[in-house]
Coordinates of C-alpha atoms in Angstrom, one line a residue:
Chain A
X224 CA 13.9 12.7 -10.9
X225 CA 10.3 12.0 -11.8
X226 CA 9.7 8.8 -13.8
X227 CA 7.1 10.6 -16.0
X228 CA 9.5 13.4 -16.8
X229 CA 11.1 13.9 -20.2
X230 CA 14.7 13.6 -18.9
X231 CA 13.8 10.2 -17.4
X232 CA 11.9 8.9 -20.4
X233 CA 14.3 10.0 -23.0
X234 CA 17.7 10.0 -21.3
X235 CA 17.9 8.2 -18.0
X236 CA 15.9 5.1 -18.8
X237 CA 17.2 4.4 -22.3
X238 CA 20.9 5.0 -21.3
X239 CA 20.4 2.8 -18.2
X240 CA 18.8 0.0 -20.2
X241 CA 21.5 0.2 -22.9
X242 CA 24.4 -0.1 -20.5
X243 CA 22.6 -2.6 -18.3
X244 CA 22.1 -5.0 -21.2
X245 CA 25.6 -4.5 -22.4
X246 CA 26.9 -6.0 -19.2
X247 CA 26.8 -9.8 -19.7
X248 CA 24.3 -11.0 -17.1
X249 CA 25.6 -14.6 -16.7
X250 CA 29.1 -13.5 -15.8
X251 CA 28.6 -10.2 -14.2
X252 CA 25.5 -9.9 -12.0
X253 CA 27.7 -8.1 -9.5
X254 CA 28.6 -5.6 -12.2
X255 CA 24.9 -5.1 -13.1
X256 CA 24.2 -4.6 -9.4
X257 CA 27.0 -2.0 -9.1
X258 CA 25.7 -0.2 -12.2
X259 CA 22.1 -0.2 -10.8
X260 CA 23.2 1.1 -7.5
X261 CA 25.2 4.0 -9.1
X262 CA 22.3 5.0 -11.4
X263 CA 19.9 4.7 -8.5
X264 CA 22.0 7.1 -6.4
X265 CA 22.2 9.4 -9.3
X266 CA 18.4 9.2 -9.7
X267 CA 17.9 10.1 -6.1
X268 CA 20.6 12.8 -6.1
X269 CA 18.8 14.5 -9.0
X270 CA 16.0 15.5 -6.6
X271 CA 17.9 15.4 -3.3
X272 CA 21.5 16.4 -4.0
X273 CA 22.3 17.1 -0.3
X274 CA 20.1 14.6 1.6
X275 CA 21.4 11.7 -0.4
X276 CA 24.3 11.7 2.0
X277 CA 21.9 11.2 4.9
X278 CA 20.3 8.4 3.0
X279 CA 23.7 6.7 2.4
X280 CA 24.4 6.9 6.2
X281 CA 21.0 5.3 6.9
X282 CA 21.8 2.5 4.4
X283 CA 25.2 1.7 6.0
X284 CA 23.7 1.8 9.5
X285 CA 20.9 -0.5 8.6
X286 CA 23.3 -2.9 6.8
X287 CA 25.5 -3.0 9.9
X288 CA 22.5 -3.6 12.2
X289 CA 21.5 -6.4 9.8
X290 CA 25.0 -8.0 10.2
X291 CA 24.9 -7.7 14.0
X292 CA 21.4 -9.2 14.3
X293 CA 22.0 -12.2 12.2
X294 CA 21.7 -15.5 14.2
X295 CA 20.4 -13.7 17.3
X296 CA 16.7 -14.7 16.9
X297 CA 15.0 -14.7 20.3
X298 CA 18.0 -13.3 22.2
X299 CA 18.0 -10.2 24.3
X300 CA 20.7 -8.7 22.2
X301 CA 18.8 -9.4 19.0
X302 CA 15.7 -7.6 20.4
X303 CA 17.8 -4.6 21.4
X304 CA 19.3 -4.4 17.9
X305 CA 15.8 -4.5 16.3
X306 CA 14.8 -1.9 18.8
X307 CA 17.7 0.3 17.7
X308 CA 16.9 -0.2 14.0
X309 CA 13.3 0.8 14.6
X310 CA 14.3 3.8 16.7
X311 CA 16.7 5.0 14.0
X312 CA 14.3 4.6 11.1
X313 CA 11.2 5.8 12.9
X314 CA 13.3 8.5 14.5
X315 CA 14.4 9.8 11.1
X316 CA 10.8 9.8 9.9
X317 CA 9.8 11.6 13.1
X318 CA 12.3 14.4 12.7
X319 CA 11.6 15.1 9.0
X320 CA 7.8 14.3 9.0
X321 CA 6.3 14.7 12.4
X322 CA 8.5 17.1 14.4
X323 CA 6.7 20.3 13.3
X324 CA 3.4 18.6 13.8
X325 CA 4.3 17.6 17.3
X326 CA 5.6 21.1 18.1
X327 CA 2.4 22.6 16.8
X328 CA 0.3 20.4 19.0
X329 CA 2.6 20.9 22.1
X330 CA 2.3 24.7 21.4
X331 CA -1.5 24.4 21.2
X332 CA -1.7 22.5 24.6
X333 CA 0.7 25.1 26.2
X334 CA -1.3 27.9 24.7
X335 CA 1.7 29.5 23.0
X336 CA 3.2 29.2 19.5
X337 CA 6.5 27.2 19.5
X338 CA 9.0 27.9 16.7
X339 CA 8.8 25.3 13.9
X340 CA 11.9 23.8 12.3
X341 CA 10.5 23.6 8.8
X342 CA 12.3 20.4 7.8
X343 CA 10.9 19.0 4.5
X344 CA 10.5 15.3 4.1
X345 CA 13.3 13.7 2.0
X346 CA 12.0 12.1 -1.1
X347 CA 10.7 8.5 -0.4
X348 CA 11.8 8.4 3.3
X349 CA 8.5 6.9 4.4
X350 CA 9.0 4.0 2.0
X351 CA 12.7 3.7 2.6
X352 CA 12.3 3.5 6.4
X353 CA 9.7 0.7 6.2
X354 CA 11.9 -1.3 3.9
X355 CA 14.9 -0.7 6.1
X356 CA 12.9 -2.0 9.1
X357 CA 11.9 -5.1 7.1
X358 CA 15.6 -5.7 6.3
X359 CA 16.7 -5.8 9.9
X360 CA 13.6 -7.6 11.2
X361 CA 13.6 -10.3 8.5
X362 CA 17.2 -11.1 9.4
X363 CA 16.4 -11.2 13.1
X364 CA 13.5 -13.5 12.5
X365 CA 15.8 -15.8 10.5
X366 CA 13.7 -15.5 7.4
X367 CA 16.8 -14.5 5.5
X368 CA 20.5 -14.4 6.2
X369 CA 22.2 -11.0 6.4
X370 CA 24.3 -10.0 3.5
X371 CA 27.9 -9.3 4.2
X372 CA 27.9 -7.4 0.9
X373 CA 27.0 -3.7 1.4
X374 CA 26.3 -3.5 -2.3
X375 CA 23.3 -5.9 -2.0
X376 CA 21.8 -4.1 1.0
X377 CA 22.3 -0.7 -0.6
X378 CA 20.7 -1.9 -3.8
X379 CA 17.7 -3.4 -2.0
X380 CA 17.1 -0.1 -0.1
X381 CA 17.8 2.3 -2.9
X382 CA 16.9 0.8 -6.3
X383 CA 15.4 3.7 -8.2
X384 CA 12.1 2.3 -9.4
X385 CA 10.8 1.4 -6.0
X386 CA 12.7 3.9 -3.9
X387 CA 10.5 7.0 -3.9
X388 CA 7.0 5.5 -3.7
X389 CA 7.3 1.8 -3.3
X390 CA 5.8 -0.8 -3.8
X391 CA 7.1 -1.6 -0.3
X392 CA 9.1 -4.8 -1.1
X393 CA 10.1 -6.8 2.0
X394 CA 13.7 -8.0 2.1
X395 CA 12.7 -11.7 2.0
X396 CA 10.9 -11.0 -1.3
X397 CA 13.9 -9.3 -2.8
X398 CA 17.0 -11.0 -1.4
X399 CA 17.2 -13.9 -3.9
X400 CA 16.8 -11.5 -6.9
X401 CA 20.0 -9.8 -5.9
X402 CA 21.9 -13.0 -6.2
X403 CA 20.3 -14.5 -9.3
X404 CA 17.8 -13.1 -11.8
X405 CA 17.0 -13.5 -15.4
X406 CA 16.5 -10.9 -18.1
X407 CA 14.5 -12.2 -21.0
X408 CA 13.0 -10.6 -24.1
X409 CA 9.5 -11.6 -23.0
X410 CA 10.1 -10.2 -19.5
X411 CA 11.4 -7.0 -21.1
X412 CA 8.4 -6.6 -23.4
X413 CA 5.9 -7.4 -20.5
X414 CA 7.7 -4.8 -18.4
X415 CA 7.6 -2.2 -21.2
X416 CA 3.8 -2.6 -21.7
X417 CA 3.2 -2.5 -18.0
X418 CA 5.3 0.7 -17.8
X419 CA 3.3 2.2 -20.7
X420 CA 0.0 1.3 -19.0
X421 CA 1.2 3.0 -15.8
X422 CA 2.4 6.1 -17.7
X423 CA -1.1 6.4 -19.4
X424 CA -2.9 6.0 -16.0
X425 CA -0.8 8.8 -14.6
X426 CA -0.5 11.2 -17.5
X427 CA -3.9 10.8 -19.2
X428 CA -6.2 10.2 -16.3
X429 CA -4.7 11.2 -12.9
X430 CA -2.9 14.4 -14.1
X431 CA -5.9 15.7 -16.1
X432 CA -8.5 14.9 -13.3
X433 CA -6.0 16.4 -10.9
X434 CA -6.7 19.9 -12.3
X435 CA -10.3 19.5 -11.3
X436 CA -9.4 18.2 -7.8
X437 CA -6.8 21.0 -7.2
X438 CA -9.2 23.7 -8.3
X439 CA -12.2 22.4 -6.2
X440 CA -10.2 21.9 -3.1
X441 CA -8.5 25.3 -3.5
X442 CA -11.9 27.0 -3.5
X443 CA -13.4 28.3 -0.2
X444 CA -15.2 25.2 1.1
X445 CA -18.2 27.2 2.4
X446 CA -19.0 28.7 -1.0
X447 CA -18.4 25.6 -3.1
X448 CA -21.5 24.7 -5.1
X449 CA -23.1 21.4 -4.1
X450 CA -22.3 19.6 -7.4
X451 CA -18.7 20.8 -7.3
X452 CA -18.3 19.5 -3.8
X453 CA -19.6 16.0 -4.8
X454 CA -17.5 16.1 -7.9
X455 CA -14.4 17.0 -5.9
X456 CA -14.6 13.8 -3.8
X457 CA -15.5 11.7 -6.8
X458 CA -12.6 13.1 -9.0
X459 CA -10.1 12.6 -6.1
X460 CA -11.2 9.0 -5.9
X461 CA -10.3 8.5 -9.5
X462 CA -7.2 10.7 -9.4
X463 CA -5.5 9.0 -6.4
X464 CA -6.2 5.5 -7.7
X465 CA -4.8 6.2 -11.2
X466 CA -1.9 8.2 -9.7
X467 CA -0.7 5.6 -7.4
X468 CA -1.8 2.5 -9.3
X469 CA -0.1 4.1 -12.3
X470 CA 3.1 4.6 -10.4
X471 CA 3.0 1.0 -9.2
X472 CA 2.5 -0.3 -12.7
X473 CA 5.5 1.8 -13.9
X474 CA 7.6 0.5 -11.0
X475 CA 6.6 -3.1 -11.6
X476 CA 7.2 -2.6 -15.4
X477 CA 10.6 -1.1 -14.8
X478 CA 11.5 -3.9 -12.4
X479 CA 10.6 -6.5 -15.1
X480 CA 12.7 -4.6 -17.7
X481 CA 15.7 -5.0 -15.4
X482 CA 14.8 -8.6 -14.5
X483 CA 13.2 -8.0 -11.1
X484 CA 9.8 -9.2 -9.8
X485 CA 8.1 -6.5 -7.8
X486 CA 4.9 -7.5 -5.9
X487 CA 1.5 -6.2 -7.0
X488 CA 0.1 -3.2 -5.2
X489 CA -3.5 -2.9 -6.4
X490 CA -6.3 -5.2 -7.4
X491 CA -9.3 -3.2 -8.4
X492 CA -10.1 -1.8 -4.9
X493 CA -13.3 -0.1 -6.0
X494 CA -15.0 -3.5 -6.6
X495 CA -14.7 -4.3 -2.9
X496 CA -17.8 -5.1 -0.9
X497 CA -16.3 -4.2 2.4
X498 CA -13.8 -1.7 3.8
X499 CA -11.7 -4.7 5.0
X500 CA -11.7 -6.0 1.4
X501 CA -10.9 -2.5 0.0
X502 CA -7.8 -2.4 2.1
X503 CA -6.8 -5.8 0.9
X504 CA -6.9 -4.5 -2.6
X505 CA -5.4 -0.9 -2.1
X506 CA -1.7 -0.4 -1.5
X507 CA -1.4 -4.1 -0.9
X508 CA 2.3 -4.0 0.0
X509 CA 1.7 -1.3 2.7
X510 CA -1.0 -3.6 4.2
X511 CA 1.3 -6.5 4.1
X512 CA 4.0 -4.5 5.8
X513 CA 1.7 -3.4 8.6
X514 CA 0.5 -7.0 9.0
X515 CA 3.9 -8.5 9.3
X516 CA 5.8 -5.9 11.2
X517 CA 3.2 -4.3 13.4
X518 CA -0.1 -6.2 13.5
X519 CA 1.2 -9.7 14.2
X520 CA 3.9 -8.5 16.7
X521 CA 1.2 -6.5 18.5
X522 CA -1.1 -9.5 18.5
X523 CA 1.4 -12.0 19.8
X524 CA 2.7 -9.7 22.4
X525 CA 0.5 -7.0 24.1
X526 CA -2.8 -8.1 22.6
X527 CA -2.7 -11.6 24.0
X528 CA -1.3 -10.5 27.3
X529 CA -4.2 -8.1 27.5
X530 CA -6.7 -10.9 26.8
X531 CA -5.1 -13.1 29.5
X532 CA -5.3 -10.2 31.9
X533 CA -8.9 -9.5 31.2
X534 CA -9.7 -13.2 31.4
X535 CA -8.1 -13.3 34.8
X536 CA -10.2 -10.4 35.9
X537 CA -13.3 -12.3 34.8
X538 CA -14.2 -9.6 32.2
X539 CA -17.0 -10.8 29.9
X540 CA -15.4 -12.7 26.9
X541 CA -17.2 -10.5 24.3
X542 CA -16.2 -7.3 26.0
X543 CA -12.6 -8.5 26.3
X544 CA -12.6 -9.4 22.6
X545 CA -13.9 -6.0 21.7
X546 CA -11.3 -4.2 23.8
X547 CA -8.6 -6.2 22.2
X548 CA -9.9 -5.5 18.7
X549 CA -10.2 -1.8 19.6
X550 CA -6.6 -1.8 20.8
X551 CA -4.9 -3.5 17.8
X552 CA -7.1 -1.8 15.2
X553 CA -6.7 1.6 16.8
X554 CA -2.9 1.3 16.9
X555 CA -2.7 0.1 13.3
X556 CA -5.1 2.6 11.8
X557 CA -3.7 5.5 13.8
X558 CA -0.3 4.7 12.4
X559 CA -1.7 4.2 8.9
X560 CA -3.4 7.5 9.1
X561 CA -0.4 9.4 10.3
X562 CA 1.9 7.6 7.9
X563 CA -0.1 9.2 5.1
X564 CA 0.3 12.7 6.4
X565 CA 1.2 14.6 9.6
X566 CA -2.2 16.1 10.1
X567 CA -5.2 15.3 12.4
X568 CA -7.3 14.9 9.3
X569 CA -5.3 11.9 8.3
X570 CA -5.5 10.5 11.8
X571 CA -9.3 10.9 11.7
X572 CA -9.4 9.3 8.3
X573 CA -7.4 6.3 9.5
X574 CA -9.5 5.8 12.6
X575 CA -12.7 6.0 10.6
X576 CA -11.4 3.2 8.4
X577 CA -10.4 1.2 11.5
X578 CA -13.9 1.7 13.0
X579 CA -15.6 0.4 9.9
X580 CA -13.2 -2.6 9.9
X581 CA -14.1 -3.4 13.5
X582 CA -17.8 -3.0 12.7
X583 CA -17.5 -5.5 9.8
X584 CA -16.1 -8.0 12.2
X585 CA -19.4 -8.1 14.1
X586 CA -21.8 -7.4 11.2
X587 CA -24.0 -10.3 10.3
X588 CA -24.4 -10.9 6.5
X589 CA -27.8 -10.8 4.9
X590 CA -29.4 -14.1 3.8
X591 CA -29.7 -12.8 0.3
X592 CA -26.0 -12.9 -0.8
X593 CA -26.5 -10.7 -3.9
X594 CA -28.2 -8.0 -1.9
X595 CA -25.5 -8.3 0.8
X596 CA -22.8 -7.8 -1.8
X597 CA -24.6 -4.9 -3.5
X598 CA -25.2 -3.1 -0.2
X599 CA -21.7 -3.9 0.9
X600 CA -20.3 -2.4 -2.3
X601 CA -22.4 0.8 -2.0
X602 CA -21.3 1.3 1.6
X603 CA -17.6 0.7 0.8
X604 CA -17.8 3.2 -2.0
X605 CA -19.6 5.7 0.3
X606 CA -16.8 5.3 2.9
X607 CA -14.1 5.8 0.3
X608 CA -16.0 8.7 -1.2
X609 CA -16.8 10.8 1.9
X610 CA -13.5 10.3 3.6
X611 CA -11.8 11.9 0.6
X612 CA -13.3 15.2 1.9
X613 CA -11.3 14.7 5.1
X614 CA -7.9 14.1 3.6
X615 CA -8.2 16.8 0.9
X616 CA -9.0 19.6 3.3
X617 CA -6.3 21.2 5.5
X618 CA -8.1 20.8 8.9
X619 CA -11.2 19.3 10.4
X620 CA -13.1 22.6 10.4
X621 CA -12.7 22.8 6.7
X622 CA -13.7 19.2 6.3
X623 CA -17.0 19.9 8.2
X624 CA -17.5 23.0 6.1
X625 CA -16.9 20.9 3.0
X626 CA -19.5 18.3 4.1
X627 CA -21.9 21.2 4.7
X628 CA -21.4 22.4 1.1
X629 CA -22.0 18.8 -0.1
X630 CA -25.5 19.0 1.4
X631 CA -26.2 22.7 0.7
X632 CA -26.0 23.6 4.4
X633 CA -23.8 26.6 3.8
X634 CA -26.3 28.6 1.8
X635 CA -24.2 27.6 -1.3
X636 CA -25.6 27.3 -4.8
X637 CA -26.3 24.0 -6.4
X638 CA -24.2 24.5 -9.4
X639 CA -22.0 27.2 -10.9
X640 CA -20.4 28.1 -14.3
X641 CA -17.2 26.6 -13.0
X642 CA -18.9 23.3 -12.2
X643 CA -20.2 23.1 -15.8
X644 CA -16.8 24.0 -17.1
X645 CA -15.3 21.0 -15.2
X646 CA -17.8 18.7 -16.8
X647 CA -17.5 20.2 -20.3
X648 CA -13.7 20.1 -20.3
X649 CA -12.9 17.0 -18.3
X650 CA -15.9 14.7 -18.9
X651 CA -13.9 12.3 -21.1
X652 CA -11.3 11.7 -18.4
X653 CA -14.0 11.3 -15.7
X654 CA -15.9 8.8 -17.8
X655 CA -12.8 6.8 -18.9
X656 CA -11.4 7.0 -15.4
X657 CA -14.6 5.7 -13.8
X658 CA -15.0 2.8 -16.2
X659 CA -11.3 1.8 -16.0
X660 CA -11.6 1.5 -12.2
X661 CA -13.5 -1.8 -12.8
X662 CA -12.3 -4.9 -14.6
X663 CA -14.7 -4.5 -17.5
X664 CA -12.2 -5.2 -20.3
X665 CA -10.8 -8.2 -18.5
X666 CA -14.3 -9.7 -18.1
X667 CA -15.2 -9.0 -21.8
X668 CA -11.9 -10.5 -22.9
X669 CA -12.5 -13.6 -20.8
X670 CA -16.0 -14.0 -22.2
X671 CA -14.9 -13.6 -25.8
X672 CA -12.1 -16.1 -25.4
X673 CA -14.2 -18.7 -23.5
X674 CA -17.3 -18.4 -25.8
X675 CA -15.3 -18.7 -29.0
X676 CA -14.7 -22.0 -30.8
X677 CA -11.2 -20.8 -31.7
X678 CA -9.9 -19.2 -28.6
X679 CA -6.4 -19.1 -29.9
X680 CA -7.4 -16.9 -32.8
X681 CA -9.5 -14.6 -30.6
X682 CA -6.5 -14.2 -28.3
X683 CA -4.2 -13.4 -31.2
X684 CA -6.7 -10.8 -32.6
X685 CA -7.2 -9.2 -29.1
X686 CA -3.4 -9.1 -28.6
X687 CA -3.0 -7.3 -31.9
X688 CA -5.7 -4.7 -30.9
X689 CA -4.2 -4.3 -27.4
X690 CA -0.7 -3.7 -28.9
X691 CA -1.9 -1.1 -31.3
X692 CA -4.1 0.6 -28.7
X693 CA -1.4 0.7 -26.1
X694 CA 1.1 2.1 -28.6
X695 CA -1.3 4.9 -29.5
X696 CA -1.9 5.6 -25.8
X697 CA 1.8 5.5 -25.1
X698 CA 2.5 8.1 -27.7
X699 CA -0.3 10.3 -26.4
X700 CA 1.1 9.9 -22.8
X701 CA 4.5 10.9 -24.0
X702 CA 3.0 14.0 -25.6
X703 CA 1.4 14.8 -22.3
X704 CA 4.7 14.4 -20.5
X705 CA 6.1 17.1 -22.9
X706 CA 3.1 19.3 -22.5
X707 CA 2.7 19.1 -18.7
X708 CA 6.3 18.9 -17.7
X709 CA 6.8 18.0 -14.0
X710 CA 3.7 16.4 -12.5
X711 CA 4.3 15.2 -8.9
X712 CA 2.7 12.0 -7.7
X713 CA 0.4 12.2 -4.7
X714 CA 2.1 9.4 -2.7
X715 CA 5.4 11.1 -3.1
X716 CA 4.5 13.5 -0.3
X717 CA 3.3 10.7 2.0
Chain B
X66 CA -10.6 -30.3 19.9
X67 CA -12.1 -30.0 16.4
X68 CA -15.5 -29.1 17.8
X69 CA -14.0 -26.4 20.0
X70 CA -12.1 -25.0 17.0
X71 CA -15.3 -25.0 15.0
X72 CA -17.1 -23.2 17.7
X73 CA -14.4 -20.5 17.9
X74 CA -14.2 -20.1 14.1
X75 CA -18.0 -20.1 13.9
X76 CA -18.2 -17.0 16.2
X77 CA -15.5 -15.2 14.1
X78 CA -16.6 -16.2 10.5
X79 CA -20.3 -15.7 10.5
X80 CA -22.0 -17.3 7.5
X81 CA -18.8 -18.9 6.2
X82 CA -18.7 -22.6 5.2
X83 CA -16.2 -24.0 7.8
X84 CA -15.6 -27.2 5.8
X85 CA -13.6 -25.1 3.3
X86 CA -10.0 -26.0 2.9
X87 CA -8.9 -22.6 1.7
X88 CA -10.3 -20.3 4.5
X89 CA -7.1 -18.2 4.7
X90 CA -6.3 -18.3 0.9
X91 CA -9.8 -17.1 0.1
X92 CA -9.4 -14.1 2.5
X93 CA -11.9 -15.2 5.1
X94 CA -9.1 -15.4 7.7
X95 CA -7.6 -11.9 7.5
X96 CA -5.2 -10.3 9.9
X97 CA -8.0 -9.1 12.3
X98 CA -9.5 -12.6 12.4
X99 CA -6.1 -14.0 13.1
X100 CA -5.8 -11.7 16.1
X101 CA -9.0 -13.0 17.5
X102 CA -8.3 -16.6 16.6
X103 CA -4.8 -16.7 18.0
X104 CA -6.0 -15.2 21.3
X105 CA -8.9 -17.7 21.6
X106 CA -6.6 -20.7 20.8
X107 CA -4.0 -19.4 23.2
X108 CA -6.6 -19.1 26.0
X109 CA -8.5 -22.3 25.2
X110 CA -5.6 -24.7 24.7
X111 CA -2.9 -22.9 26.7
X112 CA -0.5 -22.7 23.8
X113 CA 1.8 -19.9 22.5
X114 CA 1.6 -19.5 18.8
X115 CA 4.9 -18.2 17.4
X116 CA 5.3 -15.6 14.6
X117 CA 6.6 -18.2 12.2
X118 CA 3.3 -20.1 12.5
X119 CA 1.2 -17.2 11.2
X120 CA 1.0 -18.4 7.6
X121 CA -2.0 -19.3 5.5
X122 CA -1.3 -23.0 5.5
X123 CA -1.9 -23.2 9.2
X124 CA -5.3 -21.4 9.0
X125 CA -6.8 -22.8 5.8
X126 CA -9.0 -25.3 7.4
X127 CA -10.3 -26.6 10.8
X128 CA -8.0 -29.6 10.4
X129 CA -5.0 -27.4 9.7
X130 CA -5.7 -25.3 12.8
X131 CA -6.1 -28.5 14.8
X132 CA -2.7 -29.8 13.6
X133 CA -1.1 -26.5 14.5
X134 CA -2.5 -26.6 18.0
X135 CA -1.5 -30.2 18.5
X136 CA 2.0 -29.5 17.3
X137 CA 2.3 -26.6 19.8
X138 CA 0.9 -28.7 22.7
X139 CA 3.7 -31.3 22.3

C-alpha cells in the first residue's frame, strides 16, 4: 500500500488511528503493539501478498539470532552469530537485488549470455535488512538487551510507516519505545502537520516535476536539446529531494501520531558547502547506519591493521594514510552506490562521491571564509547536479551521451518546443521546489520573531497563517492523490 | 601528550580552531576524520580504541581525546 494513495489516506489510516486510540494506552501497550503489528502486516501484504511469508521468516530468524547473541559480546560464538545474521540478510538482498546483475556481469566476462532469474525486489527489503542487521549487532554489542518477546522484534522490523523506505531506525533508538511511549494531543497534531507537509512535498512538487524528469530521461540522450538536458538534471535534483524528504516527513509524522519518535532524515542538503556536508544532511539515517555498522568496524579492524602493516614496511606516513582512506572510503561508497541500485552507473556515482570526500580531506580552505563557503557551495551543487545524469541513465554509454547533449556535442539543438512546454507547464513547481530547498521561510520567521517587540504575538500570527496555508495545501495534495492515483516513490525501488 | 594530539589533529583539521570544546558536535570530526585519528592515536600511543569509545564526547576537544588515550593506556 502506498501512503499517498486514496485507500491509505481515507481507509487504512483513519481506521488504524481510531482503533489504536480506542485501546487504553496505559493498561494495554501490548495490545496496541499487537494491533500495530497486525495492521503493519496487512499494509505489507497489500503490496506483497506472497512474499510477506518470506518477510515473516526473516523476522523470526533475526529474532532468534538476537536471542542467541545476547550476552556474547566479544566471544567467538557471538561473532559467528553476527556473521550468520549478516549473511542471511545480505544474502537475501543479494538474491533479490543483485543476482541478475551478477549473472549479467559473469556472462559478459565469459562472453556468453547467462539466463537471468528475473526476481523482483520485495518492497522495502533494502531497508528491512539494514534494520535487521542493526537489531542483531546492537544486541551483540551490548547496547540493548535482546527481547524475548517476538512481538516487539516483529514490530520494530515491520512497523508500517518506516518499513518500505525508512528512515532506517537503529534498534537502540527504537527499543525503549516498544516498552513505553506516550500519545498526546500535541504529539498527534504535530504528527498530522508533519504528515501534511510530507504529502504536499510528494504530491505537489515531486510528482509534478517527476513528469518532466521521466519525459526527459526517456528521450534519446543524443538528440536531447541542450536546455532540456540541463533541465533534466536540475528537475531530478528537486524531484528526488522532495520525493524522499516528503516520504520521511510522512513517516516521522505518522510515527508521532502513533506516539513514536522517528529520527530525522534530511536537513537542507542543498545548502551544504562540501560533499561531506551534503551527505551529513541527505538520508541521515543511512549515513548513520553505514558509519556504525560498516565504517567503524572497518576502521577498527582491517584499516588499522593495514596502517600498522604499512608502518612496519616503512611506507611513507602520508602515503599510508592515503591508502587507508582510499580503502575505507572506497568500500563504503561502493556499497552506498550499489545499495541504491544494481547497476554500474550507481557504483560509478558512489565512487565519484567517495573521491570528492577524500579530496576534501586534503583540500586547504581559502583564507577568505565567505569566498571559501560560496565556492564550496557551488562545487557541491555541481557534483550533485552532474551526477544526476549518471543515475538517471541506464548505462555509462548513455550517461556520456547525455553529458555530450548538455554541452551540445551531439549536434543537438539548443532548445525545442518540448523544452518550452516543460517551462510553460511546470515553471511554478520548479520555482517553488527550488525555493523550498532552502530554509528561506525559517530564516524570515526567525528574523520576524527576533526583531519584534512582541515576539509572542508575531509567533501566534505566524502560527495562524501557517495553519491556514497548510490546510489549503493539504486539501490540494489530497486532490492530487485522487487525480494522480498511484505514484510510486523513488526510494521504493532502492 | 596534548602537544602530540594537537599535532595529529592539526594535520587532519586544517584551519579549525583546536581549542574548541565541541569539535565532534560541530561536525569537524566526522567519520573519515575518526578513521585517521583513531589510526594515528593507535600507532602513536600503542592503544586499541574499542567501538564503544567512538562517541562524540571522546572527540569533542583535545582534552577529551587525551583523557580517552590515558584511560586506554591504563
